[in-house]
mmCIF file of C-alpha atoms and ligand atoms in Angstrom:
data_model
loop_
_atom_site.group_PDB
_atom_site.id
_atom_site.type_symbol
_atom_site.label_atom_id
_atom_site.label_comp_id
_atom_site.label_asym_id
_atom_site.label_seq_id
_atom_site.Cartn_x
_atom_site.Cartn_y
_atom_site.Cartn_z
ATOM 1 C CA UNK A 1 89.301 172.183 198.335
ATOM 2 C CA UNK A 2 89.994 171.618 194.642
ATOM 3 C CA UNK A 3 90.324 174.601 192.377
ATOM 4 C CA UNK A 4 87.030 175.533 190.680
ATOM 5 C CA UNK A 5 87.034 176.586 187.062
ATOM 6 C CA UNK A 6 83.318 177.014 186.493
ATOM 7 C CA UNK A 7 82.884 178.406 183.013
ATOM 8 C CA UNK A 8 79.580 180.141 182.404
ATOM 9 C CA UNK A 9 80.229 180.952 178.751
ATOM 10 C CA UNK A 10 80.902 177.282 178.066
ATOM 11 C CA UNK A 11 77.386 176.533 179.282
ATOM 12 C CA UNK A 12 75.972 179.101 176.852
ATOM 13 C CA UNK A 13 77.967 177.542 173.996
ATOM 14 C CA UNK A 14 76.732 174.090 174.993
ATOM 15 C CA UNK A 15 73.131 175.328 174.906
ATOM 16 C CA UNK A 16 73.622 176.880 171.474
ATOM 17 C CA UNK A 17 75.346 173.896 169.935
ATOM 18 C CA UNK A 18 72.986 171.379 171.453
ATOM 19 C CA UNK A 19 70.083 173.403 170.054
ATOM 20 C CA UNK A 20 71.589 173.096 166.602
ATOM 21 C CA UNK A 21 71.194 169.318 166.902
ATOM 22 C CA UNK A 22 67.431 169.707 167.389
ATOM 23 C CA UNK A 23 67.260 172.317 164.664
ATOM 24 C CA UNK A 24 68.917 170.018 162.136
ATOM 25 C CA UNK A 25 66.565 167.221 163.040
ATOM 26 C CA UNK A 26 63.543 169.486 162.456
ATOM 27 C CA UNK A 27 64.990 171.065 159.329
ATOM 28 C CA UNK A 28 65.725 167.803 157.587
ATOM 29 C CA UNK A 29 62.300 166.344 158.340
ATOM 30 C CA UNK A 30 60.429 169.493 157.241
ATOM 31 C CA UNK A 31 62.364 170.442 154.121
ATOM 32 C CA UNK A 32 60.683 167.840 151.909
ATOM 33 C CA UNK A 33 57.291 169.582 152.129
ATOM 34 C CA UNK A 34 58.336 172.483 149.896
ATOM 35 C CA UNK A 35 60.528 170.388 147.601
ATOM 36 C CA UNK A 36 57.771 167.894 146.851
ATOM 37 C CA UNK A 37 55.527 170.087 144.629
ATOM 38 C CA UNK A 38 58.568 170.954 142.463
ATOM 39 C CA UNK A 39 59.757 167.366 142.259
ATOM 40 C CA UNK A 40 56.258 166.271 141.391
ATOM 41 C CA UNK A 41 56.076 168.808 138.571
ATOM 42 C CA UNK A 42 59.412 168.174 136.898
ATOM 43 C CA UNK A 43 59.507 164.411 137.347
ATOM 44 C CA UNK A 44 55.780 163.792 137.012
ATOM 45 C CA UNK A 45 55.860 161.757 140.189
ATOM 46 C CA UNK A 46 53.095 159.284 140.953
ATOM 47 C CA UNK A 47 51.701 159.299 144.494
ATOM 48 C CA UNK A 48 53.675 156.113 145.177
ATOM 49 C CA UNK A 49 56.911 157.795 144.137
ATOM 50 C CA UNK A 50 56.177 160.865 146.265
ATOM 51 C CA UNK A 51 55.544 158.645 149.255
ATOM 52 C CA UNK A 52 58.778 156.737 148.639
ATOM 53 C CA UNK A 53 60.782 159.978 148.601
ATOM 54 C CA UNK A 54 59.176 161.076 151.885
ATOM 55 C CA UNK A 55 59.371 157.663 153.545
ATOM 56 C CA UNK A 56 62.999 156.922 152.588
ATOM 57 C CA UNK A 57 64.209 159.365 155.243
ATOM 58 C CA UNK A 58 62.005 157.719 157.860
ATOM 59 C CA UNK A 59 63.339 154.254 157.059
ATOM 60 C CA UNK A 60 66.855 155.625 157.473
ATOM 61 C CA UNK A 61 65.762 157.018 160.835
ATOM 62 C CA UNK A 62 64.469 153.598 161.890
ATOM 63 C CA UNK A 63 67.884 152.109 161.066
ATOM 64 C CA UNK A 64 69.655 154.983 162.875
ATOM 65 C CA UNK A 65 67.471 154.599 165.969
ATOM 66 C CA UNK A 66 68.066 150.847 166.016
ATOM 67 C CA UNK A 67 71.820 151.200 165.974
ATOM 68 C CA UNK A 68 72.198 154.196 168.283
ATOM 69 C CA UNK A 69 71.915 152.253 171.551
ATOM 70 C CA UNK A 70 74.780 149.993 170.551
ATOM 71 C CA UNK A 71 76.841 152.881 169.153
ATOM 72 C CA UNK A 72 76.653 154.884 172.374
ATOM 73 C CA UNK A 73 77.844 151.868 174.321
ATOM 74 C CA UNK A 74 80.955 151.535 172.188
ATOM 75 C CA UNK A 75 81.971 154.983 170.986
ATOM 76 C CA UNK A 76 82.515 158.326 172.617
ATOM 77 C CA UNK A 77 79.299 160.320 172.413
ATOM 78 C CA UNK A 78 81.095 163.375 171.220
ATOM 79 C CA UNK A 79 82.596 161.413 168.347
ATOM 80 C CA UNK A 80 79.215 159.989 167.400
ATOM 81 C CA UNK A 81 77.656 163.464 167.249
ATOM 82 C CA UNK A 82 80.591 164.814 165.198
ATOM 83 C CA UNK A 83 80.284 161.970 162.704
ATOM 84 C CA UNK A 84 76.511 162.435 162.612
ATOM 85 C CA UNK A 85 76.941 166.111 161.715
ATOM 86 C CA UNK A 86 79.176 165.055 158.814
ATOM 87 C CA UNK A 87 76.508 162.597 157.653
ATOM 88 C CA UNK A 88 73.969 165.445 157.815
ATOM 89 C CA UNK A 89 76.222 167.624 155.640
ATOM 90 C CA UNK A 90 77.025 164.907 153.098
ATOM 91 C CA UNK A 91 73.372 163.801 152.953
ATOM 92 C CA UNK A 92 72.195 167.362 152.276
ATOM 93 C CA UNK A 93 74.669 167.845 149.419
ATOM 94 C CA UNK A 94 73.862 164.456 147.897
ATOM 95 C CA UNK A 95 70.112 165.106 148.140
ATOM 96 C CA UNK A 96 70.446 168.506 146.454
ATOM 97 C CA UNK A 97 72.703 167.176 143.710
ATOM 98 C CA UNK A 98 70.785 163.930 143.061
ATOM 99 C CA UNK A 99 70.523 163.269 139.328
ATOM 100 C CA UNK A 100 67.832 160.587 139.703
ATOM 101 C CA UNK A 101 64.943 159.824 142.017
ATOM 102 C CA UNK A 102 66.646 156.632 143.160
ATOM 103 C CA UNK A 103 69.706 158.583 144.300
ATOM 104 C CA UNK A 104 67.499 161.156 146.003
ATOM 105 C CA UNK A 105 65.827 158.351 147.963
ATOM 106 C CA UNK A 106 69.264 156.949 148.904
ATOM 107 C CA UNK A 107 70.512 160.384 150.046
ATOM 108 C CA UNK A 108 67.399 160.714 152.172
ATOM 109 C CA UNK A 109 68.045 157.317 153.725
ATOM 110 C CA UNK A 110 71.524 158.614 154.648
ATOM 111 C CA UNK A 111 70.013 161.795 156.144
ATOM 112 C CA UNK A 112 67.486 159.642 157.986
ATOM 113 C CA UNK A 113 70.251 157.553 159.565
ATOM 114 C CA UNK A 114 71.766 160.786 160.923
ATOM 115 C CA UNK A 115 68.366 161.849 162.272
ATOM 116 C CA UNK A 116 67.721 158.463 163.888
ATOM 117 C CA UNK A 117 71.092 158.549 165.644
ATOM 118 C CA UNK A 118 70.876 162.193 166.691
ATOM 119 C CA UNK A 119 67.308 161.889 167.989
ATOM 120 C CA UNK A 120 68.768 159.583 170.608
ATOM 121 C CA UNK A 121 72.302 160.858 171.240
ATOM 122 C CA UNK A 122 71.825 164.636 171.189
ATOM 123 C CA UNK A 123 69.146 164.868 173.931
ATOM 124 C CA UNK A 124 71.134 162.348 175.969
ATOM 125 C CA UNK A 125 74.329 164.402 175.565
ATOM 126 C CA UNK A 126 72.432 167.582 176.467
ATOM 127 C CA UNK A 127 71.041 165.957 179.609
ATOM 128 C CA UNK A 128 74.466 164.807 180.722
ATOM 129 C CA UNK A 129 76.502 167.902 180.005
ATOM 130 C CA UNK A 130 74.010 170.519 181.230
ATOM 131 C CA UNK A 131 74.370 171.976 184.693
ATOM 132 C CA UNK A 132 71.738 170.646 187.107
ATOM 133 C CA UNK A 133 69.853 173.931 187.341
ATOM 134 C CA UNK A 134 68.990 174.222 183.670
ATOM 135 C CA UNK A 135 68.924 170.553 182.706
ATOM 136 C CA UNK A 136 65.115 170.248 182.548
ATOM 137 C CA UNK A 137 64.754 173.384 180.464
ATOM 138 C CA UNK A 138 67.532 172.310 178.091
ATOM 139 C CA UNK A 139 66.003 168.895 177.513
ATOM 140 C CA UNK A 140 62.498 170.195 176.873
ATOM 141 C CA UNK A 141 63.846 172.920 174.629
ATOM 142 C CA UNK A 142 65.096 170.137 172.345
ATOM 143 C CA UNK A 143 61.481 169.530 171.230
ATOM 144 C CA UNK A 144 61.086 173.275 170.769
ATOM 145 C CA UNK A 145 64.207 173.350 168.598
ATOM 146 C CA UNK A 146 62.766 170.560 166.428
ATOM 147 C CA UNK A 147 59.699 172.678 165.740
ATOM 148 C CA UNK A 148 61.911 175.730 165.081
ATOM 149 C CA UNK A 149 63.943 173.592 162.650
ATOM 150 C CA UNK A 150 60.736 172.657 160.830
ATOM 151 C CA UNK A 151 59.777 176.340 160.657
ATOM 152 C CA UNK A 152 63.231 177.326 159.356
ATOM 153 C CA UNK A 153 62.889 174.692 156.625
ATOM 154 C CA UNK A 154 59.499 176.166 155.631
ATOM 155 C CA UNK A 155 60.969 179.675 155.445
ATOM 156 C CA UNK A 156 63.941 178.465 153.463
ATOM 157 C CA UNK A 157 61.696 176.436 151.097
ATOM 158 C CA UNK A 158 59.595 179.549 150.599
ATOM 159 C CA UNK A 159 62.663 181.690 149.852
ATOM 160 C CA UNK A 160 63.972 179.256 147.244
ATOM 161 C CA UNK A 161 60.611 178.353 145.699
ATOM 162 C CA UNK A 162 60.715 179.882 142.248
ATOM 163 C CA UNK A 163 57.937 178.932 139.867
ATOM 164 C CA UNK A 164 60.172 179.773 136.908
ATOM 165 C CA UNK A 165 62.953 177.488 138.103
ATOM 166 C CA UNK A 166 61.879 173.847 138.409
ATOM 167 C CA UNK A 167 65.206 173.026 140.060
ATOM 168 C CA UNK A 168 64.481 175.264 143.073
ATOM 169 C CA UNK A 169 64.196 172.118 145.177
ATOM 170 C CA UNK A 170 67.940 171.477 144.938
ATOM 171 C CA UNK A 171 68.745 174.607 146.924
ATOM 172 C CA UNK A 172 66.179 173.687 149.553
ATOM 173 C CA UNK A 173 68.264 170.598 150.352
ATOM 174 C CA UNK A 174 71.657 172.309 150.079
ATOM 175 C CA UNK A 175 70.771 174.740 152.898
ATOM 176 C CA UNK A 176 70.888 171.830 155.375
ATOM 177 C CA UNK A 177 74.697 171.916 155.082
ATOM 178 C CA UNK A 178 74.981 175.113 157.152
ATOM 179 C CA UNK A 179 73.541 173.947 160.492
ATOM 180 C CA UNK A 180 75.466 170.672 160.002
ATOM 181 C CA UNK A 181 78.744 172.601 159.740
ATOM 182 C CA UNK A 182 77.874 174.654 162.837
ATOM 183 C CA UNK A 183 77.184 171.462 164.794
ATOM 184 C CA UNK A 184 80.415 169.878 163.507
ATOM 185 C CA UNK A 185 82.651 172.822 164.444
ATOM 186 C CA UNK A 186 80.866 173.405 167.751
ATOM 187 C CA UNK A 187 81.150 169.797 168.862
ATOM 188 C CA UNK A 188 84.895 169.731 168.227
ATOM 189 C CA UNK A 189 85.272 172.320 170.990
ATOM 190 C CA UNK A 190 82.794 170.835 173.436
ATOM 191 C CA UNK A 191 83.866 168.346 176.085
ATOM 192 C CA UNK A 192 82.824 164.696 176.258
ATOM 193 C CA UNK A 193 79.875 163.869 178.529
ATOM 194 C CA UNK A 194 81.188 163.715 182.121
ATOM 195 C CA UNK A 195 78.991 160.766 182.866
ATOM 196 C CA UNK A 196 80.238 158.844 179.849
ATOM 197 C CA UNK A 197 83.830 159.498 180.962
ATOM 198 C CA UNK A 198 83.164 158.510 184.564
ATOM 199 C CA UNK A 199 81.371 155.347 183.518
ATOM 200 C CA UNK A 200 84.126 154.366 181.107
ATOM 201 C CA UNK A 201 87.245 154.315 183.274
ATOM 202 C CA UNK A 202 88.064 157.996 182.865
ATOM 203 C CA UNK A 203 86.773 159.186 186.192
ATOM 204 C CA UNK A 204 89.283 162.009 186.749
ATOM 205 C CA UNK A 205 88.716 163.434 183.312
ATOM 206 C CA UNK A 206 84.946 163.296 183.828
ATOM 207 C CA UNK A 207 85.193 165.151 187.131
ATOM 208 C CA UNK A 208 87.357 167.796 185.457
ATOM 209 C CA UNK A 209 84.642 168.415 182.847
ATOM 210 C CA UNK A 210 82.001 168.518 185.562
ATOM 211 C CA UNK A 211 83.928 171.261 187.352
ATOM 212 C CA UNK A 212 83.829 173.348 184.215
ATOM 213 C CA UNK A 213 80.115 173.029 183.472
ATOM 214 C CA UNK A 214 78.474 172.578 186.861
ATOM 215 C CA UNK A 215 77.864 175.317 189.401
ATOM 216 C CA UNK A 216 80.660 175.067 192.006
ATOM 217 C CA UNK A 217 78.167 174.461 194.841
ATOM 218 C CA UNK A 218 76.702 171.483 193.053
ATOM 219 C CA UNK A 219 79.830 169.691 191.831
ATOM 220 C CA UNK A 220 80.220 167.274 194.750
ATOM 221 C CA UNK A 221 76.532 166.457 194.729
ATOM 222 C CA UNK A 222 76.646 165.780 190.978
ATOM 223 C CA UNK A 223 79.616 163.446 191.337
ATOM 224 C CA UNK A 224 77.677 161.442 193.926
ATOM 225 C CA UNK A 225 74.566 161.362 191.753
ATOM 226 C CA UNK A 226 76.476 160.206 188.686
ATOM 227 C CA UNK A 227 78.294 157.525 190.685
ATOM 228 C CA UNK A 228 74.959 156.252 191.983
ATOM 229 C CA UNK A 229 73.461 156.262 188.502
ATOM 230 C CA UNK A 230 76.412 154.383 187.036
ATOM 231 C CA UNK A 231 76.056 151.808 189.802
ATOM 232 C CA UNK A 232 72.316 151.449 189.122
ATOM 233 C CA UNK A 233 72.920 151.202 185.416
ATOM 234 C CA UNK A 234 74.879 148.022 185.973
ATOM 235 C CA UNK A 235 71.584 146.417 186.967
ATOM 236 C CA UNK A 236 69.679 147.953 184.068
ATOM 237 C CA UNK A 237 67.787 145.703 181.731
ATOM 238 C CA UNK A 238 69.401 145.866 178.314
ATOM 239 C CA UNK A 239 68.177 142.700 176.719
ATOM 240 C CA UNK A 240 65.234 143.144 174.357
ATOM 241 C CA UNK A 241 63.803 139.715 175.018
ATOM 242 C CA UNK A 242 63.384 140.725 178.675
ATOM 243 C CA UNK A 243 60.674 143.151 177.563
ATOM 244 C CA UNK A 244 58.330 140.348 176.651
ATOM 245 C CA UNK A 245 58.378 138.931 180.163
ATOM 246 C CA UNK A 246 55.132 139.624 182.048
ATOM 247 C CA UNK A 247 56.556 142.234 184.461
ATOM 248 C CA UNK A 248 57.632 144.469 181.610
ATOM 249 C CA UNK A 249 54.897 143.739 179.114
ATOM 250 C CA UNK A 250 52.764 146.674 180.251
ATOM 251 C CA UNK A 251 55.696 149.076 179.985
ATOM 252 C CA UNK A 252 56.233 147.889 176.457
ATOM 253 C CA UNK A 253 52.570 148.288 175.505
ATOM 254 C CA UNK A 254 52.466 151.802 176.985
ATOM 255 C CA UNK A 255 55.650 152.994 175.235
ATOM 256 C CA UNK A 256 54.587 151.613 171.874
ATOM 257 C CA UNK A 257 50.990 152.801 172.402
ATOM 258 C CA UNK A 258 52.033 156.379 173.208
ATOM 259 C CA UNK A 259 54.016 156.586 169.980
ATOM 260 C CA UNK A 260 51.335 154.829 167.943
ATOM 261 C CA UNK A 261 48.789 157.457 168.986
ATOM 262 C CA UNK A 262 51.266 160.312 168.471
ATOM 263 C CA UNK A 263 51.900 159.255 164.876
ATOM 264 C CA UNK A 264 48.531 157.788 163.866
ATOM 265 C CA UNK A 265 46.756 161.088 164.523
ATOM 266 C CA UNK A 266 48.522 161.970 161.281
ATOM 267 C CA UNK A 267 50.646 164.926 162.372
ATOM 268 C CA UNK A 268 53.234 164.345 159.681
ATOM 269 C CA UNK A 269 50.704 164.236 156.867
ATOM 270 C CA UNK A 270 50.637 167.983 157.584
ATOM 271 C CA UNK A 271 54.292 168.521 158.500
ATOM 272 C CA UNK A 272 55.550 166.782 155.330
ATOM 273 C CA UNK A 273 52.630 167.231 152.936
ATOM 274 C CA UNK A 274 51.045 170.602 153.862
ATOM 275 C CA UNK A 275 51.874 172.339 150.541
ATOM 276 C CA UNK A 276 50.583 169.283 148.655
ATOM 277 C CA UNK A 277 47.331 169.371 150.679
ATOM 278 C CA UNK A 278 46.994 173.137 150.153
ATOM 279 C CA UNK A 279 47.467 172.705 146.401
ATOM 280 C CA UNK A 280 44.616 170.185 146.394
ATOM 281 C CA UNK A 281 42.612 172.723 148.405
ATOM 282 C CA UNK A 282 42.888 175.213 145.552
ATOM 283 C CA UNK A 283 45.981 177.310 146.208
ATOM 284 C CA UNK A 284 47.455 178.487 142.958
ATOM 285 C CA UNK A 285 51.066 177.470 142.541
ATOM 286 C CA UNK A 286 53.659 175.909 144.809
ATOM 287 C CA UNK A 287 54.919 179.241 146.127
ATOM 288 C CA UNK A 288 51.478 180.235 147.489
ATOM 289 C CA UNK A 289 50.988 176.786 149.047
ATOM 290 C CA UNK A 290 54.448 176.900 150.667
ATOM 291 C CA UNK A 291 53.737 180.398 151.992
ATOM 292 C CA UNK A 292 50.524 179.136 153.632
ATOM 293 C CA UNK A 293 52.568 176.310 155.145
ATOM 294 C CA UNK A 294 54.696 178.831 157.049
ATOM 295 C CA UNK A 295 51.639 179.560 159.225
ATOM 296 C CA UNK A 296 51.612 175.860 160.172
ATOM 297 C CA UNK A 297 55.257 176.125 161.243
ATOM 298 C CA UNK A 298 54.651 179.295 163.271
ATOM 299 C CA UNK A 299 51.660 177.851 165.155
ATOM 300 C CA UNK A 300 53.641 174.672 165.805
ATOM 301 C CA UNK A 301 56.476 176.635 167.457
ATOM 302 C CA UNK A 302 54.237 178.995 169.464
ATOM 303 C CA UNK A 303 51.999 176.204 170.747
ATOM 304 C CA UNK A 304 55.041 174.195 171.829
ATOM 305 C CA UNK A 305 56.073 177.195 173.945
ATOM 306 C CA UNK A 306 52.540 177.313 175.425
ATOM 307 C CA UNK A 307 52.797 173.626 176.210
ATOM 308 C CA UNK A 308 56.129 174.076 178.008
ATOM 309 C CA UNK A 309 54.487 176.690 180.235
ATOM 310 C CA UNK A 310 51.294 174.772 181.083
ATOM 311 C CA UNK A 311 52.464 171.155 181.077
ATOM 312 C CA UNK A 312 53.240 170.981 184.795
ATOM 313 C CA UNK A 313 50.184 173.009 185.789
ATOM 314 C CA UNK A 314 47.500 171.166 183.837
ATOM 315 C CA UNK A 315 48.983 167.683 184.094
ATOM 316 C CA UNK A 316 49.667 165.077 181.448
ATOM 317 C CA UNK A 317 46.335 163.224 181.467
ATOM 318 C CA UNK A 318 44.163 166.321 181.135
ATOM 319 C CA UNK A 319 46.401 167.688 178.411
ATOM 320 C CA UNK A 320 45.969 164.439 176.473
ATOM 321 C CA UNK A 321 42.165 164.754 176.713
ATOM 322 C CA UNK A 322 42.196 168.406 175.667
ATOM 323 C CA UNK A 323 44.594 167.755 172.781
ATOM 324 C CA UNK A 324 42.810 164.705 171.397
ATOM 325 C CA UNK A 325 39.362 166.326 171.611
ATOM 326 C CA UNK A 326 40.539 169.496 169.870
ATOM 327 C CA UNK A 327 42.282 167.512 167.143
ATOM 328 C CA UNK A 328 39.229 165.323 166.513
ATOM 329 C CA UNK A 329 37.012 168.395 166.076
ATOM 330 C CA UNK A 330 39.546 170.122 163.785
ATOM 331 C CA UNK A 331 39.921 166.997 161.629
ATOM 332 C CA UNK A 332 36.146 166.542 161.354
ATOM 333 C CA UNK A 333 35.887 170.177 160.182
ATOM 334 C CA UNK A 334 38.735 169.633 157.717
ATOM 335 C CA UNK A 335 37.007 166.567 156.276
ATOM 336 C CA UNK A 336 33.754 168.502 155.989
ATOM 337 C CA UNK A 337 35.408 171.397 154.119
ATOM 338 C CA UNK A 338 37.082 169.022 151.663
ATOM 339 C CA UNK A 339 33.850 167.111 151.109
ATOM 340 C CA UNK A 340 31.925 170.250 150.234
ATOM 341 C CA UNK A 341 34.746 172.154 148.620
ATOM 342 C CA UNK A 342 32.820 172.655 145.362
ATOM 343 C CA UNK A 343 29.941 174.355 147.209
ATOM 344 C CA UNK A 344 31.969 176.490 149.558
ATOM 345 C CA UNK A 345 33.541 178.757 146.955
ATOM 346 C CA UNK A 346 36.634 180.901 147.254
ATOM 347 C CA UNK A 347 36.750 181.007 151.046
ATOM 348 C CA UNK A 348 37.071 177.239 151.250
ATOM 349 C CA UNK A 349 40.867 177.137 151.097
ATOM 350 C CA UNK A 350 41.134 179.538 154.030
ATOM 351 C CA UNK A 351 38.760 177.395 156.068
ATOM 352 C CA UNK A 352 40.992 174.427 155.252
ATOM 353 C CA UNK A 353 44.125 176.277 156.364
ATOM 354 C CA UNK A 354 42.213 177.437 159.477
ATOM 355 C CA UNK A 355 41.220 173.934 160.517
ATOM 356 C CA UNK A 356 44.755 172.660 159.865
ATOM 357 C CA UNK A 357 46.082 175.382 162.177
ATOM 358 C CA UNK A 358 43.620 174.462 164.943
ATOM 359 C CA UNK A 359 44.684 170.836 164.547
ATOM 360 C CA UNK A 360 48.378 171.764 164.789
ATOM 361 C CA UNK A 361 47.723 173.889 167.873
ATOM 362 C CA UNK A 362 46.085 170.993 169.722
ATOM 363 C CA UNK A 363 48.824 168.549 168.670
ATOM 364 C CA UNK A 364 51.665 170.844 169.670
ATOM 365 C CA UNK A 365 50.293 171.614 173.136
ATOM 366 C CA UNK A 366 49.739 167.953 173.902
ATOM 367 C CA UNK A 367 50.717 164.841 171.953
ATOM 368 C CA UNK A 368 53.887 166.348 170.434
ATOM 369 C CA UNK A 369 55.870 167.139 173.563
ATOM 370 C CA UNK A 370 53.975 164.663 175.773
ATOM 371 C CA UNK A 371 54.927 161.628 173.700
ATOM 372 C CA UNK A 372 58.638 162.114 174.262
ATOM 373 C CA UNK A 373 58.223 163.301 177.827
ATOM 374 C CA UNK A 374 56.067 160.344 178.884
ATOM 375 C CA UNK A 375 58.452 157.697 177.606
ATOM 376 C CA UNK A 376 61.292 159.416 179.430
ATOM 377 C CA UNK A 377 59.554 159.733 182.803
ATOM 378 C CA UNK A 378 57.047 156.995 183.514
ATOM 379 C CA UNK A 379 59.389 154.015 183.640
ATOM 380 C CA UNK A 380 61.758 152.882 186.389
ATOM 381 C CA UNK A 381 65.416 153.686 185.778
ATOM 382 C CA UNK A 382 66.142 150.009 185.381
ATOM 383 C CA UNK A 383 64.302 149.779 182.068
ATOM 384 C CA UNK A 384 64.216 153.430 181.027
ATOM 385 C CA UNK A 385 67.009 153.254 178.440
ATOM 386 C CA UNK A 386 65.512 150.226 176.769
ATOM 387 C CA UNK A 387 61.953 151.568 176.803
ATOM 388 C CA UNK A 388 63.127 154.896 175.374
ATOM 389 C CA UNK A 389 64.893 153.244 172.488
ATOM 390 C CA UNK A 390 61.845 151.049 171.772
ATOM 391 C CA UNK A 391 59.707 154.198 171.968
ATOM 392 C CA UNK A 392 61.805 156.144 169.497
ATOM 393 C CA UNK A 393 62.029 153.158 167.183
ATOM 394 C CA UNK A 394 58.236 152.743 167.189
ATOM 395 C CA UNK A 395 57.857 156.472 166.622
ATOM 396 C CA UNK A 396 59.842 156.315 163.377
ATOM 397 C CA UNK A 397 58.185 153.076 162.264
ATOM 398 C CA UNK A 398 54.629 154.405 162.715
ATOM 399 C CA UNK A 399 55.682 157.702 161.152
ATOM 400 C CA UNK A 400 56.955 155.798 158.082
ATOM 401 C CA UNK A 401 53.741 153.792 157.854
ATOM 402 C CA UNK A 402 51.548 156.909 157.834
ATOM 403 C CA UNK A 403 53.807 158.782 155.406
ATOM 404 C CA UNK A 404 53.818 155.835 153.037
ATOM 405 C CA UNK A 405 50.036 155.485 152.882
ATOM 406 C CA UNK A 406 48.701 159.044 153.191
ATOM 407 C CA UNK A 407 48.518 160.076 149.526
ATOM 408 C CA UNK A 408 47.239 156.674 148.460
ATOM 409 C CA UNK A 409 44.417 156.815 150.984
HETATM 410 C C1 BGC B 1 56.828 164.177 166.476
HETATM 411 C C2 BGC B 1 57.253 164.353 165.030
HETATM 412 C C3 BGC B 1 56.590 165.594 164.468
HETATM 413 C C4 BGC B 1 56.869 166.797 165.343
HETATM 414 C C5 BGC B 1 56.099 168.001 164.869
HETATM 415 C C6 BGC B 1 57.184 165.421 167.253
HETATM 416 O O1 BGC B 1 56.819 165.279 168.585
HETATM 417 O O2 BGC B 1 57.471 163.042 167.019
HETATM 418 O O3 BGC B 1 56.922 163.209 164.291
HETATM 419 O O4 BGC B 1 57.075 165.850 163.162
HETATM 420 O O5 BGC B 1 56.511 166.536 166.688
HETATM 421 O O6 BGC B 1 56.403 169.124 165.610
#
C-alpha cells in the first residue's frame, strides 16, 4: 500500500482560496453601483455614458468567457488563475487611478476579462481539487461567495462614500486589489488540478496531489473515476458547429434560454444600479442611497443560503415557478409605486426599497443559483463542457444588453 499523506489543513486552505475567487468576481461586478452616483456628479455623465461604464466590464467578461475554454486546454489551470488574479489587481488600480472616462472604461474591460476567465476556471478548479465528500458544497458555495463579494463591495462603497469628496469612487475601486493579492499568493501554494495533470501526461504527479487532498479511503476510487472521465472526454463534442445539428439543437436552446430568462428579469439593473434607482426614488444623497443598497446585498446573501438548503427538497421546476411568480408581483408593485410616487408621500421610498428586497429574495432563491446549476447538470457529459461555455457566454451577453439599455428605457 502506498504511503498516504492526506492533508486536512490543505483542504481548508483550498476552500478559503477558492472562495476568494468567487468573492472577487462578486466584488468587481458590484463595486460600480456605489461609484456611479459620484462619477455622475463630478463628470456630469449622460445616461449613455453611465451605461457604457457599467457595460464595459460585461463586454470584457464576454471576451474572457470566449477565450477561457481554449486557455484551459493549453495552459496549466493554476497558472491561468494566478495570471487572472494579477489582471484583477492591475485592473483595480487602473480603474481607481483613471484620469479619463475612456481609460476607466478600458480598465473595466480588463477587469471584465479577468471575471470572464475566472467565472469558468475557478469553479472548475474547485470541482477538481476538492475532496469527493465536500465537492458539491464547495461548488455551490461559489455562487454564495459571489453574492458575499457583491455585499462586501456595497459595504466598502458605503465606507468610502464621502459627499464632501467627489473622488471617493477611486478608493472604491482600489479596494479590489486586496482580495486579488490574497488569491495570487494563495494560488502559488496550491497544487495543480489532479485531473488536469492526469489528463496531460503527468499521471504520477496528479495521483500524488490526489493523495494529499482526497480522503485516504477514496483515493483509489477517485483515480478510477478520473481515468474514466478522461477517457470519456476524448469523445466529448468540442466543435461549436456541432451544436447546430438537430440532436443538440434543443440543448442549445435550453442553455441559452435559461440564461436569457436569468438576465432579462433584470436582476443586474438592481445589482449595478440600486443606488441610482434609490436616488430617483427620493433618497437624499449618494451615501443614503448606498446605505439602502446594503440591504439588497444582505437579502441576496441570506436568500442564497435559503436556496442552498431547499433546492433539493423543493425541486428545480417548482422553485422556478415560485421565484418567477414572486418576482413578477414585486416588479408590478415597484412599477406601481414609481408611477404614483408623487401621491404616496414620504413613505414611498421605503415601499420602493421594500419591493426591491422582495424581488431580490425571489431571484436569489431561484433563478440566481438555478441558472448555473441547471446548465451544469441537465446535459450529457459528452456536451456538458461546450454547453456550459455557451451558457456562460450567453449570460454575459444578455447581462450586457440589459445593462446597456436600462437607464435609457
Ligand atoms: C447572476 C449574476 C447576478 C448575481 C446576483 C448570478 O446568478 O448570473 O448576473 O449579478 O446572480 O447575485
